Coordinates of C-alpha atoms and ligand atoms in Angstrom, one line a residue:
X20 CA -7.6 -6.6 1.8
X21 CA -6.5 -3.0 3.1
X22 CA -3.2 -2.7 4.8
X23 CA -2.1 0.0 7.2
X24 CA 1.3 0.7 8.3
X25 CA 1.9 2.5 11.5
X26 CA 5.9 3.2 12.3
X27 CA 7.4 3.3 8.9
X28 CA 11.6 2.7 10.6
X29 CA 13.2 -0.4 9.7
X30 CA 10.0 -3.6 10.7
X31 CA 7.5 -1.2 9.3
X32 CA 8.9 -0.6 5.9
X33 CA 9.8 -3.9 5.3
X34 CA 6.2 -5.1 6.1
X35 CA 5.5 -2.3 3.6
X36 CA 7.3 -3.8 0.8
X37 CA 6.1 -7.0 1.5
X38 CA 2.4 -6.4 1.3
X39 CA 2.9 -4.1 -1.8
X40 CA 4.7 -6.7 -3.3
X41 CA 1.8 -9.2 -2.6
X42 CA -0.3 -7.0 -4.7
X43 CA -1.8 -5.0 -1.6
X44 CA -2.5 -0.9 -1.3
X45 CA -1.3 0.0 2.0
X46 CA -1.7 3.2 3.8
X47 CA 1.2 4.3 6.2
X48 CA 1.5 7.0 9.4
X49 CA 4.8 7.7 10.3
X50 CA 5.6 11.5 12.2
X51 CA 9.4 11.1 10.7
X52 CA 9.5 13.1 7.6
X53 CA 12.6 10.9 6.3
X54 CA 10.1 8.1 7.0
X55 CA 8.9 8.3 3.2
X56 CA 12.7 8.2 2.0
X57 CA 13.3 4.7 4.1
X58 CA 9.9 3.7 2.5
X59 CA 11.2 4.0 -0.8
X60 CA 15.0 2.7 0.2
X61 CA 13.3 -0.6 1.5
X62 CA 11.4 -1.3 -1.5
X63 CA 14.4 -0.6 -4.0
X64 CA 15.7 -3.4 -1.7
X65 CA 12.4 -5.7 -1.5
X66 CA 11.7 -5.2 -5.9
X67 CA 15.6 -6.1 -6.4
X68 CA 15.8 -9.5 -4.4
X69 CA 11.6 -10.7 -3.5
X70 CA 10.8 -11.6 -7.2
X71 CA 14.2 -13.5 -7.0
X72 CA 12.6 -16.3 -4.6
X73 CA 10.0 -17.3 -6.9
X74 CA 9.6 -18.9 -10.5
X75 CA 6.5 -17.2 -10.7
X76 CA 5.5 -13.6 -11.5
X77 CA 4.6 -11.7 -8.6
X78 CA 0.9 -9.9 -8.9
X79 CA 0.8 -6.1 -9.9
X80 CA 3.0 -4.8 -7.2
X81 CA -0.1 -2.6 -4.6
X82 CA 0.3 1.4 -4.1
X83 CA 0.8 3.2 -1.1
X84 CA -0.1 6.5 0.5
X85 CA 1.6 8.5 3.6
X86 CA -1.5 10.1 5.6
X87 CA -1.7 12.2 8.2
X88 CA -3.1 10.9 10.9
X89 CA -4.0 7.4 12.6
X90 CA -7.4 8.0 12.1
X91 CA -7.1 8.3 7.7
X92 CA -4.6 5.4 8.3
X93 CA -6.7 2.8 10.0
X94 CA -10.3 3.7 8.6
X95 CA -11.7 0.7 6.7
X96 CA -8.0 -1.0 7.4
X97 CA -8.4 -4.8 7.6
X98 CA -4.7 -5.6 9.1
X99 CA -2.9 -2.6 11.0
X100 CA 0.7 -3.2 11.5
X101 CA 2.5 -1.7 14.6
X102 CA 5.7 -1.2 14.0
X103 CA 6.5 1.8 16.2
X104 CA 9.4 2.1 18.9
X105 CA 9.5 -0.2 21.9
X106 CA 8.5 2.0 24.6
X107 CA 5.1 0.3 25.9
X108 CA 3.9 4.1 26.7
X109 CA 4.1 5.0 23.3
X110 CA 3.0 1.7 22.1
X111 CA -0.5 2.1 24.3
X112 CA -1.0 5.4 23.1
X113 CA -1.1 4.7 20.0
X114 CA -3.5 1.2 20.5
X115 CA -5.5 3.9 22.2
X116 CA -6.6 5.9 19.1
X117 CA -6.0 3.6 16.3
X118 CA -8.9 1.3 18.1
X119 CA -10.9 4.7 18.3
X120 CA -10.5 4.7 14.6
X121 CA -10.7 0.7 13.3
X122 CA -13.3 -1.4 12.8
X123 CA -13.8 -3.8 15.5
X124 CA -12.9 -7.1 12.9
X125 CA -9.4 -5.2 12.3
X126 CA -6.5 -7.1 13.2
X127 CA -3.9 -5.0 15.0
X128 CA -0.7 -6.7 14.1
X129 CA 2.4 -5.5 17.0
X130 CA 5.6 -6.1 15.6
X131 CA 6.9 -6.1 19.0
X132 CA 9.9 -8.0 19.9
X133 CA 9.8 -8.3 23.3
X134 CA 6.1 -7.2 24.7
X135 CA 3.7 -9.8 25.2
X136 CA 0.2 -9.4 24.5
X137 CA -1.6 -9.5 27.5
X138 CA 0.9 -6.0 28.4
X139 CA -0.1 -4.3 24.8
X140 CA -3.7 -5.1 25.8
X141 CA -3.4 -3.1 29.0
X142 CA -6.2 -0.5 29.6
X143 CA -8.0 -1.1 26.0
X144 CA -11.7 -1.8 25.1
X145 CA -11.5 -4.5 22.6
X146 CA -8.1 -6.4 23.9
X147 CA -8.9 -9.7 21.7
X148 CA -7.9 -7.5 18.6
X149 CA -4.5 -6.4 19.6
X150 CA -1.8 -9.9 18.9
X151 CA 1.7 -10.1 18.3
X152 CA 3.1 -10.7 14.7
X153 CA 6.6 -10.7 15.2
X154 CA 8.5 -10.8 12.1
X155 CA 12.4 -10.8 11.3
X156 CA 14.4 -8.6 9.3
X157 CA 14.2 -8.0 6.0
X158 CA 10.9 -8.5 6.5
X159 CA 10.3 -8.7 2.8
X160 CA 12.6 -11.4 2.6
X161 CA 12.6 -13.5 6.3
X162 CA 9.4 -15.8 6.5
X163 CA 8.8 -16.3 10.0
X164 CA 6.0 -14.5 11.9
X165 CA 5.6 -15.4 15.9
X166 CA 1.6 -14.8 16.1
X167 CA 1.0 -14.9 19.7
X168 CA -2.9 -13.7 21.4
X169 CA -6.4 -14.9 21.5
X170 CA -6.4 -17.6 19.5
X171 CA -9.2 -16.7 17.3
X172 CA -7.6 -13.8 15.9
X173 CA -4.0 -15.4 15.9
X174 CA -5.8 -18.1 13.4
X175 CA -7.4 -15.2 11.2
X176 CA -4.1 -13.8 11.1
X177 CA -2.3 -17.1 10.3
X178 CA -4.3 -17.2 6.7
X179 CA -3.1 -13.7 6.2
X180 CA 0.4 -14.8 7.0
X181 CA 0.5 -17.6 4.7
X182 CA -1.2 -15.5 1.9
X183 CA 2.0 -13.3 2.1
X184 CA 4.1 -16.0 1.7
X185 CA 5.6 -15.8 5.0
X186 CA 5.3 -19.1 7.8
X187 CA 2.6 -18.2 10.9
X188 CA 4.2 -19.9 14.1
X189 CA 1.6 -19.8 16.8
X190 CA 2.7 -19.5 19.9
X191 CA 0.4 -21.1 22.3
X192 CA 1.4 -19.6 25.2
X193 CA 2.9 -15.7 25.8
X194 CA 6.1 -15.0 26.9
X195 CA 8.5 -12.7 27.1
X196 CA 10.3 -12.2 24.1
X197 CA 8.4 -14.8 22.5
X198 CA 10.4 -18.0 20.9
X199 CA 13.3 -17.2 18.4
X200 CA 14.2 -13.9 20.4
X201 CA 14.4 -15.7 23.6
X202 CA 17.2 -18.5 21.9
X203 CA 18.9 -15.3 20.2
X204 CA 19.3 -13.7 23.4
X205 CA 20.7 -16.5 24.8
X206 CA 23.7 -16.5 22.2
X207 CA 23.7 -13.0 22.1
X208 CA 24.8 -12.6 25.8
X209 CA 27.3 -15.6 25.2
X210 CA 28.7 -13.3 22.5
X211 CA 29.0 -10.8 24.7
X212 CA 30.9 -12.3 26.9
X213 CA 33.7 -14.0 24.7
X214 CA 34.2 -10.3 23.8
X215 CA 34.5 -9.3 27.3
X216 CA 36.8 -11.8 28.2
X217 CA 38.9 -11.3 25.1
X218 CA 38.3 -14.9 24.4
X219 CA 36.5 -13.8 20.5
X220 CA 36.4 -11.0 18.2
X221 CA 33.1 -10.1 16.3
X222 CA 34.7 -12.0 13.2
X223 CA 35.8 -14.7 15.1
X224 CA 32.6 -15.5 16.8
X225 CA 30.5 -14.7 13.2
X226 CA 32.5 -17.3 12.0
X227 CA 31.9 -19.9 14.2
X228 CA 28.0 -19.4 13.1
X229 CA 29.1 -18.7 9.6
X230 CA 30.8 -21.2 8.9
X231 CA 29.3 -24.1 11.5
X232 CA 26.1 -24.1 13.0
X233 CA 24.2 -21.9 11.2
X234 CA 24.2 -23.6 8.1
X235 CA 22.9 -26.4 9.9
X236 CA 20.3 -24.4 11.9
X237 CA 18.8 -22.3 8.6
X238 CA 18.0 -26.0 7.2
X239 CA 17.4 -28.0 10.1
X240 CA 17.1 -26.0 13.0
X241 CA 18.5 -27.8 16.6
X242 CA 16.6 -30.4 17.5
X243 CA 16.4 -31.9 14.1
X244 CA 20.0 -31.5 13.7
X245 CA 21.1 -33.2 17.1
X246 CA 18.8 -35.8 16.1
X247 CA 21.1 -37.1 13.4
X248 CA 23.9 -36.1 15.6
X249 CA 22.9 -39.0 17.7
X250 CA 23.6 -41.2 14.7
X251 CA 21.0 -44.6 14.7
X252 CA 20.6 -44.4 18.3
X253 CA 18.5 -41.2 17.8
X254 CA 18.2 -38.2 20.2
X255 CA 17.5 -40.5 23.0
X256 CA 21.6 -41.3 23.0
X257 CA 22.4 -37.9 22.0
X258 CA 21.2 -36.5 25.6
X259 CA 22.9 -39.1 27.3
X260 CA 25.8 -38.5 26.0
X261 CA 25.9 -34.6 26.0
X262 CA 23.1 -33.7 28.8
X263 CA 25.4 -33.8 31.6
X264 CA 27.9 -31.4 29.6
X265 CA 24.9 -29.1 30.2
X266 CA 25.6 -29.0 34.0
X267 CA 29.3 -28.1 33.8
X268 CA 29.8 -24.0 33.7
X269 CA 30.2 -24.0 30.5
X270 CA 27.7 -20.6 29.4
X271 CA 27.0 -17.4 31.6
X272 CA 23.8 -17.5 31.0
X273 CA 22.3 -15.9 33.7
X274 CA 24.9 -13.5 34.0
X275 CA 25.0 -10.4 31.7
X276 CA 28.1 -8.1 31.0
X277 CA 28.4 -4.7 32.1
X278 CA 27.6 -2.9 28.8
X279 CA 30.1 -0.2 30.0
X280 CA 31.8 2.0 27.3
X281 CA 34.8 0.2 27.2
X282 CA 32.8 -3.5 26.4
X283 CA 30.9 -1.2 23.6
X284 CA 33.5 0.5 22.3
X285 CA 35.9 -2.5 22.3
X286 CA 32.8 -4.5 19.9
X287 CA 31.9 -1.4 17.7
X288 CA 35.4 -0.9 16.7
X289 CA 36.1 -4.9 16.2
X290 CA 32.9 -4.4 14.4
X291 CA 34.4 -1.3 12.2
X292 CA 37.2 -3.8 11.8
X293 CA 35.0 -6.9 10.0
X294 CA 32.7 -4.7 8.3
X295 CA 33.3 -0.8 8.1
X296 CA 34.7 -1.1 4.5
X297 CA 31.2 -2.0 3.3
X298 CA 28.0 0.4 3.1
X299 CA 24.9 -0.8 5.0
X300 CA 23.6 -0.7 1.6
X301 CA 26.7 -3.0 0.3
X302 CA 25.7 -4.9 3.2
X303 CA 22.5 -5.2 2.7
X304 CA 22.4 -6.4 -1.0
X305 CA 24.9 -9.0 0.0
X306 CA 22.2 -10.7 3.1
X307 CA 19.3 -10.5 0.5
X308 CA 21.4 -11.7 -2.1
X309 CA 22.6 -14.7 0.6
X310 CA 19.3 -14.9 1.4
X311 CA 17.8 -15.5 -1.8
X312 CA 20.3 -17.8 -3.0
X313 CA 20.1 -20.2 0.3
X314 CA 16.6 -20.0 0.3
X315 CA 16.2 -20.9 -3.8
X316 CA 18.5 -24.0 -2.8
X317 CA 16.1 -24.9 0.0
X318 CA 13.5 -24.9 -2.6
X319 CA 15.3 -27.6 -5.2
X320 CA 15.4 -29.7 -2.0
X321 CA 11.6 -29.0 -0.9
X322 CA 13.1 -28.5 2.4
X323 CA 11.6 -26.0 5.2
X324 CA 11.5 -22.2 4.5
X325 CA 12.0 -23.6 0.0
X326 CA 8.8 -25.9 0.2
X327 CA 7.4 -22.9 1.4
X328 CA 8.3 -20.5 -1.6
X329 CA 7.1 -23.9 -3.6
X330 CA 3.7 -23.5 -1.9
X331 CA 3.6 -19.6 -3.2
X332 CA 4.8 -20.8 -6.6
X333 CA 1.8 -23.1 -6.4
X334 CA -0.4 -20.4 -5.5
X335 CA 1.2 -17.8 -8.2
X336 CA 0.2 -20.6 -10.7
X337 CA -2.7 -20.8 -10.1
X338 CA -3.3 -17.3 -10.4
X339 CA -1.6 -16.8 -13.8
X340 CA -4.5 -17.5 -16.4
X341 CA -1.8 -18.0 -18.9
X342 CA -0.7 -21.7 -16.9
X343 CA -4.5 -22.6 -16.7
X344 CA -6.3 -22.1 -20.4
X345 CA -6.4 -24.7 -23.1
X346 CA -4.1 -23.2 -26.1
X347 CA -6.6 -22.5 -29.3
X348 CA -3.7 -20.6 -31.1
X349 CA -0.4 -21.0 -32.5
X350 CA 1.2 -17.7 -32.7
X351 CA 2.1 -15.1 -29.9
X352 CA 1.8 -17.3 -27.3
X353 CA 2.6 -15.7 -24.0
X354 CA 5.0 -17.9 -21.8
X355 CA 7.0 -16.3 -19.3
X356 CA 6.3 -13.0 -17.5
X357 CA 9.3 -13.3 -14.8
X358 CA 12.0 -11.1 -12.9
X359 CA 15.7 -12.1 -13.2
X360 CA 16.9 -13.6 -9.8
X361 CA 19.9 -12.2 -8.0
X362 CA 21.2 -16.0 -8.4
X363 CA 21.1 -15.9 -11.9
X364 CA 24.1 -13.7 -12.3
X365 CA 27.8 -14.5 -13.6
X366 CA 30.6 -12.9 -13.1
X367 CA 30.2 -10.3 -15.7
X368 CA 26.7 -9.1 -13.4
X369 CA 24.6 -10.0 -16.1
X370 CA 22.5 -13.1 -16.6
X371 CA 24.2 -16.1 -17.0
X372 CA 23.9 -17.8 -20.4
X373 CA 22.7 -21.0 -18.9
X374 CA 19.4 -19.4 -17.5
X375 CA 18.6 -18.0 -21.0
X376 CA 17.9 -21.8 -22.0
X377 CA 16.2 -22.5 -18.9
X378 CA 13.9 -19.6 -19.5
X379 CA 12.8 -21.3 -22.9
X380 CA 12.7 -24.8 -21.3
X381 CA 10.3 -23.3 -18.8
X382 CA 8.5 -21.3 -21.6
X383 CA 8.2 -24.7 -23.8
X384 CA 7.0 -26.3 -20.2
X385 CA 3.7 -24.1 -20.6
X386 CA 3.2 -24.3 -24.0
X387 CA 3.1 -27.7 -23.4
X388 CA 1.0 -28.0 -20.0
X389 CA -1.4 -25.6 -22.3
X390 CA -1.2 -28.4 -24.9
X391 CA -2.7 -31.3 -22.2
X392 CA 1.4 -32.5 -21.6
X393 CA 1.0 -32.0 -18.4
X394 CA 2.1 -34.1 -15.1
X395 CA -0.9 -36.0 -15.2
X396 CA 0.0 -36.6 -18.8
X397 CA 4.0 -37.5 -17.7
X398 CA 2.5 -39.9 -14.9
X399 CA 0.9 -41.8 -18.0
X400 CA 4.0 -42.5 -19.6
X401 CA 4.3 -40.1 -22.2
X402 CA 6.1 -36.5 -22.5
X403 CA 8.4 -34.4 -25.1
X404 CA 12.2 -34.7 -25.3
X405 CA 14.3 -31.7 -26.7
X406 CA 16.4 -32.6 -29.7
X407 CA 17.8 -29.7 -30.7
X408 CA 17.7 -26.0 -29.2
X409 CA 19.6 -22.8 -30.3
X410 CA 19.6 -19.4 -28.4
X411 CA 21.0 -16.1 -30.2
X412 CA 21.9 -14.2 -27.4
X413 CA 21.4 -9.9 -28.8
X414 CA 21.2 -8.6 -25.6
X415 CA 22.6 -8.6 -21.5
X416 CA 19.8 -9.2 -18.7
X417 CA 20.4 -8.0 -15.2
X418 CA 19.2 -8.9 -11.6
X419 CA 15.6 -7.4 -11.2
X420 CA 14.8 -7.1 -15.0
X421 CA 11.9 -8.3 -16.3
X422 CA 11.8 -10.3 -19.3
X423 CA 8.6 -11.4 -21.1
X424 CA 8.5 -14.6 -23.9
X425 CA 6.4 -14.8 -26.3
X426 CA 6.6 -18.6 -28.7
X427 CA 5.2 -19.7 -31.6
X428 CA 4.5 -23.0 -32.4
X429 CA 6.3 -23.6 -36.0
X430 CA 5.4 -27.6 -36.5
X431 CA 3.1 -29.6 -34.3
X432 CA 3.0 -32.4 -36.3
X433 CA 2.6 -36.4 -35.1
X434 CA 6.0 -36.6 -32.7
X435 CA 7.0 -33.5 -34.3
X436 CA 7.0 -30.2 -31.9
X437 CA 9.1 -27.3 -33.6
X438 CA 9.1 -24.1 -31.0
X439 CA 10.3 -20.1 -31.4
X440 CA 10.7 -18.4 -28.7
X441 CA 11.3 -14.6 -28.2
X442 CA 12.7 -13.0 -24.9
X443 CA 12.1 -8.9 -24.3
X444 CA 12.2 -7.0 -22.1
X445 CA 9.6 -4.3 -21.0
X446 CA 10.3 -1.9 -23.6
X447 CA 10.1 -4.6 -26.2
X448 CA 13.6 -4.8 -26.9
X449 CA 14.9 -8.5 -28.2
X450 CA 17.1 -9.7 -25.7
X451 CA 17.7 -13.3 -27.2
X452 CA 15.8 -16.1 -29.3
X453 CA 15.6 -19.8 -29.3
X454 CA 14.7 -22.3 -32.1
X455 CA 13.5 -25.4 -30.2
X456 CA 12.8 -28.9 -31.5
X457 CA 10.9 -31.3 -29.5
X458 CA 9.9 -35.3 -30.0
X459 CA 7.1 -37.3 -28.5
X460 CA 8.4 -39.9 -26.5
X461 CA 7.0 -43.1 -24.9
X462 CA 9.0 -42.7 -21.4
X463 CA 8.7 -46.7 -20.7
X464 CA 10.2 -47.8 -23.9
X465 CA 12.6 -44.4 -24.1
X466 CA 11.8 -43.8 -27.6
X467 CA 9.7 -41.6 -29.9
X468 CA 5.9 -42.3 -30.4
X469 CA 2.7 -40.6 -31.5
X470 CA 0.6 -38.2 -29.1
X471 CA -2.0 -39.6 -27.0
X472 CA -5.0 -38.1 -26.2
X473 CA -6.1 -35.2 -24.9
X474 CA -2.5 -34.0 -27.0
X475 CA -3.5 -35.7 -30.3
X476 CA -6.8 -33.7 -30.7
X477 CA -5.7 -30.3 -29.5
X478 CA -2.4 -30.7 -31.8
X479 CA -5.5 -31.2 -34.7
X480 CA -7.3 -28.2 -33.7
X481 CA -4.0 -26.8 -33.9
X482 CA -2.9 -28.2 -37.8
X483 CA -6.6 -26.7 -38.9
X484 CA -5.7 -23.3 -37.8
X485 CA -2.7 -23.0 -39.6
X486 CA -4.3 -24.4 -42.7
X487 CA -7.8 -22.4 -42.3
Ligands
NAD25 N1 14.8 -4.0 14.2 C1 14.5 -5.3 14.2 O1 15.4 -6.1 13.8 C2 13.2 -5.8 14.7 C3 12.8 -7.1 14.4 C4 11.6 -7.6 14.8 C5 10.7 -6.7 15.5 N2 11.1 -5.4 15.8 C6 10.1 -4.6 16.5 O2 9.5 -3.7 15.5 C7 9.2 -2.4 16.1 C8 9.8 -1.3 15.4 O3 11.2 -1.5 15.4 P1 12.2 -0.8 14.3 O4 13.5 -1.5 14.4 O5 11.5 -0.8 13.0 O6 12.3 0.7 14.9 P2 12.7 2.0 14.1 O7 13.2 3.0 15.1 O8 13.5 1.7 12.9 O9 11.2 2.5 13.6 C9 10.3 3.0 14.4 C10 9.4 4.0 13.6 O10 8.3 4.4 14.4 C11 8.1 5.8 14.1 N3 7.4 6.4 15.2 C12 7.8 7.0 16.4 N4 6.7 7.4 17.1 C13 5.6 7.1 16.4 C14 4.2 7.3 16.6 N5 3.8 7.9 17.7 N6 3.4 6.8 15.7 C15 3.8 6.2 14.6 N7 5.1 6.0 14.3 C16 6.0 6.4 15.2 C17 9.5 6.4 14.0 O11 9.5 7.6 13.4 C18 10.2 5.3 13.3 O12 10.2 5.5 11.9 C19 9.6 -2.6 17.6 O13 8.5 -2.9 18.4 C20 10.6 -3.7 17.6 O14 10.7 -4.4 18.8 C21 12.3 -4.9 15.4

């Protein structure tokens, strides 16, 4: 698929990295000359932290290209992201000549956060084309998309979506601001107006979400949560008892604050206050960091936005031909191709010693799915416990490196499975080993036992090559 990127500010780069990442060439138009610095600045960001969420290696990252006019961009382009400002007038504009440009199967993908479709459609020739994909920021990072448009070309776009590794939410009907905007909004002006009212700082009312509901709401969202807030009685009780509580005055919901200078000085300074001592970059290391980390223990859980990574890991499986071939060798067996996660880091910065043996526990993993030990072979009652395992640890790993294994198989002999495992990095330097001794187990009766097949014959196969 060919991606094109027009508006290359904070949305557009982000998609940027995003489909590179995914393996995608994408073409980008952006007037800004410092568009092709915040390019590069977002993708320093996206190859640090992206890799991070998955156990998997992500394909050959794509290549991009800056061209020079809408027409070069969108030519032969199967997806066009719109990620310029939102001014409609400039938006319709450019519509206007990337649709004079596009094929007529393009999707032209609106970022917009507030426009619905039916007013980006205004005054063009092929209106069906033009949807909403609304994502969030970091793009590269933040799964959810709003699709919102004729249906037909919201569904194409959903399989695009999902391909990425991000969650389609089709919105059946438009409206401004679409979904999550419209309930950020809503807390947003309530923000607002604890500031005004010198009721909350910015810190204060940060952590209140912080530190309260939005843990809840990244895992659970409301309803889900208010659900078990009702206790066995269910959310039937829970709007009895706190439904009228919606009539009192409690929000000013309809009401917005005067944004004069004083309100916006008063919250930029408290802001200066909470955060001015950090970078944006600081700051923006520390949300993907955050982000990764919560996410990756979503994904131990199988739980919204980590069964989702769990589906990619499924589909970055089944695209690594290493996972998916029948071992016919011993030696030089290629295990792990991987990037170090931001979450594997002590405090020293470097990986922590721990995930050195986990690597080798997930490099033994394939040798043995590759051996026929896989979970249709667990489900029969019968897999490999480790005995013994020793790493030599010659060299530090940091966040974004990648690290390559490569293991031999020493002994694979009746319950015996004796492992080697080399880690190295991309210039081939040894960064640790691990001597690895495995027994065949019987998982009913806990205790060693023979291989059975299809283990037993591909473990011979494997004794005649070492003796040939
Ligand atoms: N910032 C957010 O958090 C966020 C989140 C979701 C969606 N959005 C939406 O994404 C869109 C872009 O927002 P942003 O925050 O990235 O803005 P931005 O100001 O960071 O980026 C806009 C980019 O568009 C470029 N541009 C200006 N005129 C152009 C033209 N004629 N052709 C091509 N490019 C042009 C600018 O040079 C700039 O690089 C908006 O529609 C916005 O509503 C923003």
């Amino acid at each position: 698929m060919q991606f094109a990127v027009i508006g290359a500010g904070v949305i557009g780069a982000g998609w940027a990295a995003r489909f590179l990442l995914m393996g995608f060439d994408v073409k980008i138009f952006d007037p800004d000359p410092n568009a092709q610095k915040i390019i590069e600045q977002t993708l320093t960001n996206a190859r640090r932290s992206m890799p991070g969420l998955y156990d998997h290696m992500l394909p050959t990252e794509g290549k991009y290209c800056f061209c020079e006019s809408i027409a070069e961009t969108v030519t032969n382009a199967d997806w066009i992201s719109e990620s310029s400002p939102e001014r409609l007038d400039v938006k319709h504009k450019i519509f206007d000549e990337i649709q004079q440009y596009c094929s007529h199967k393009a999707i032209i993908a609106s970022s917009t956060s507030g426009f619905k479709p039916s007013e980006l459609q205004d005054l063009s020739s092929n209106p069906d084309q033009i949807i909403v994909a609304h994502p969030f920021n970091p793009v590269y990072l933040m799964p959810l998309v709003e699709l919102v448009g004729a249906i037909e070309t919201a569904n194409r776009a959903s399989s695009v979506i999902s391909y990425l590794g991000m969650y389609p939410l089709v919105i059946r009907k438009e409206i401004d601001a679409h979904i999550a905007d419209r309930l950020l909004e809503a807390v947003w002006r309530e923000g607002l107006w604890l500031i005004n009212d010198d009721i909350a700082t910015t810190t204060e009312i940060d952590n209140a979400i912080r530190y309260g509901f939005g843990l809840r709401w990244a895992q659970m969202g409301m309803f889900e949560t208010y659900r078990i807030a009702g206790g066995e009685a269910g959310m039937k009780h829970f709007i009895e008892q706190f439904g009228p509580a919606l009539k009192w005055p409690w929000t000013k919901l309809m009401d917005v604050p005067e944004l004069s200078q004083a309100l916006v000085s008063k919250i930029s300074d408290q802001s200066d206050d909470q955060s001015g001592h950090y970078s944006i970059t600081d700051l923006e290391h520390i949300r993907d960091d955050n982000l990764v980390g919560m996410m990756r223990a979503l994904k131990l859980n199988d739980w919204g936005a980590g069964n989702l990574l769990n589906t990619v890991d499924t589909q970055l499986k089944t695209m690594d031909s290493n996972l998916t071939t029948l071992l016919t060798h011993r030696n030089n067996i290629q295990t792990i191709h991987r990037v170090v996660p931001t979450t594997w880091l002590d405090l020293n910065g470097h990986m922590n010693d721990s995930h050195y043996a986990e690597v080798f526990s997930q490099a033994s993993e394939v040798v043995l799915i590759r051996l026929g030990a896989d979970q249709e072979y667990v489900d029969r009652g019968f897999s490999y416990f480790t005995v013994d395992m020793k790493v030599d640890f010659l060299k530090e790993c940091n966040a974004g490196d990648v690290i390559n294994v490569v293991t031999d198989i020493i002994i694979a002999e009746g319950k015996k499975l004796d492992l080697k495992h080399e880690m190295r990095d991309l210039n081939d330097n040894l960064i640790a080993r691990c001597s690895q001794f495995l027994l065949h187990v019987d998982l009913e009766l806990r205790k060693s036992c023979l291989p059975a097949e299809p283990l037993k014959s591909l473990l011979l196969n494997l004794e005649a090559t070492i003796s040939n």
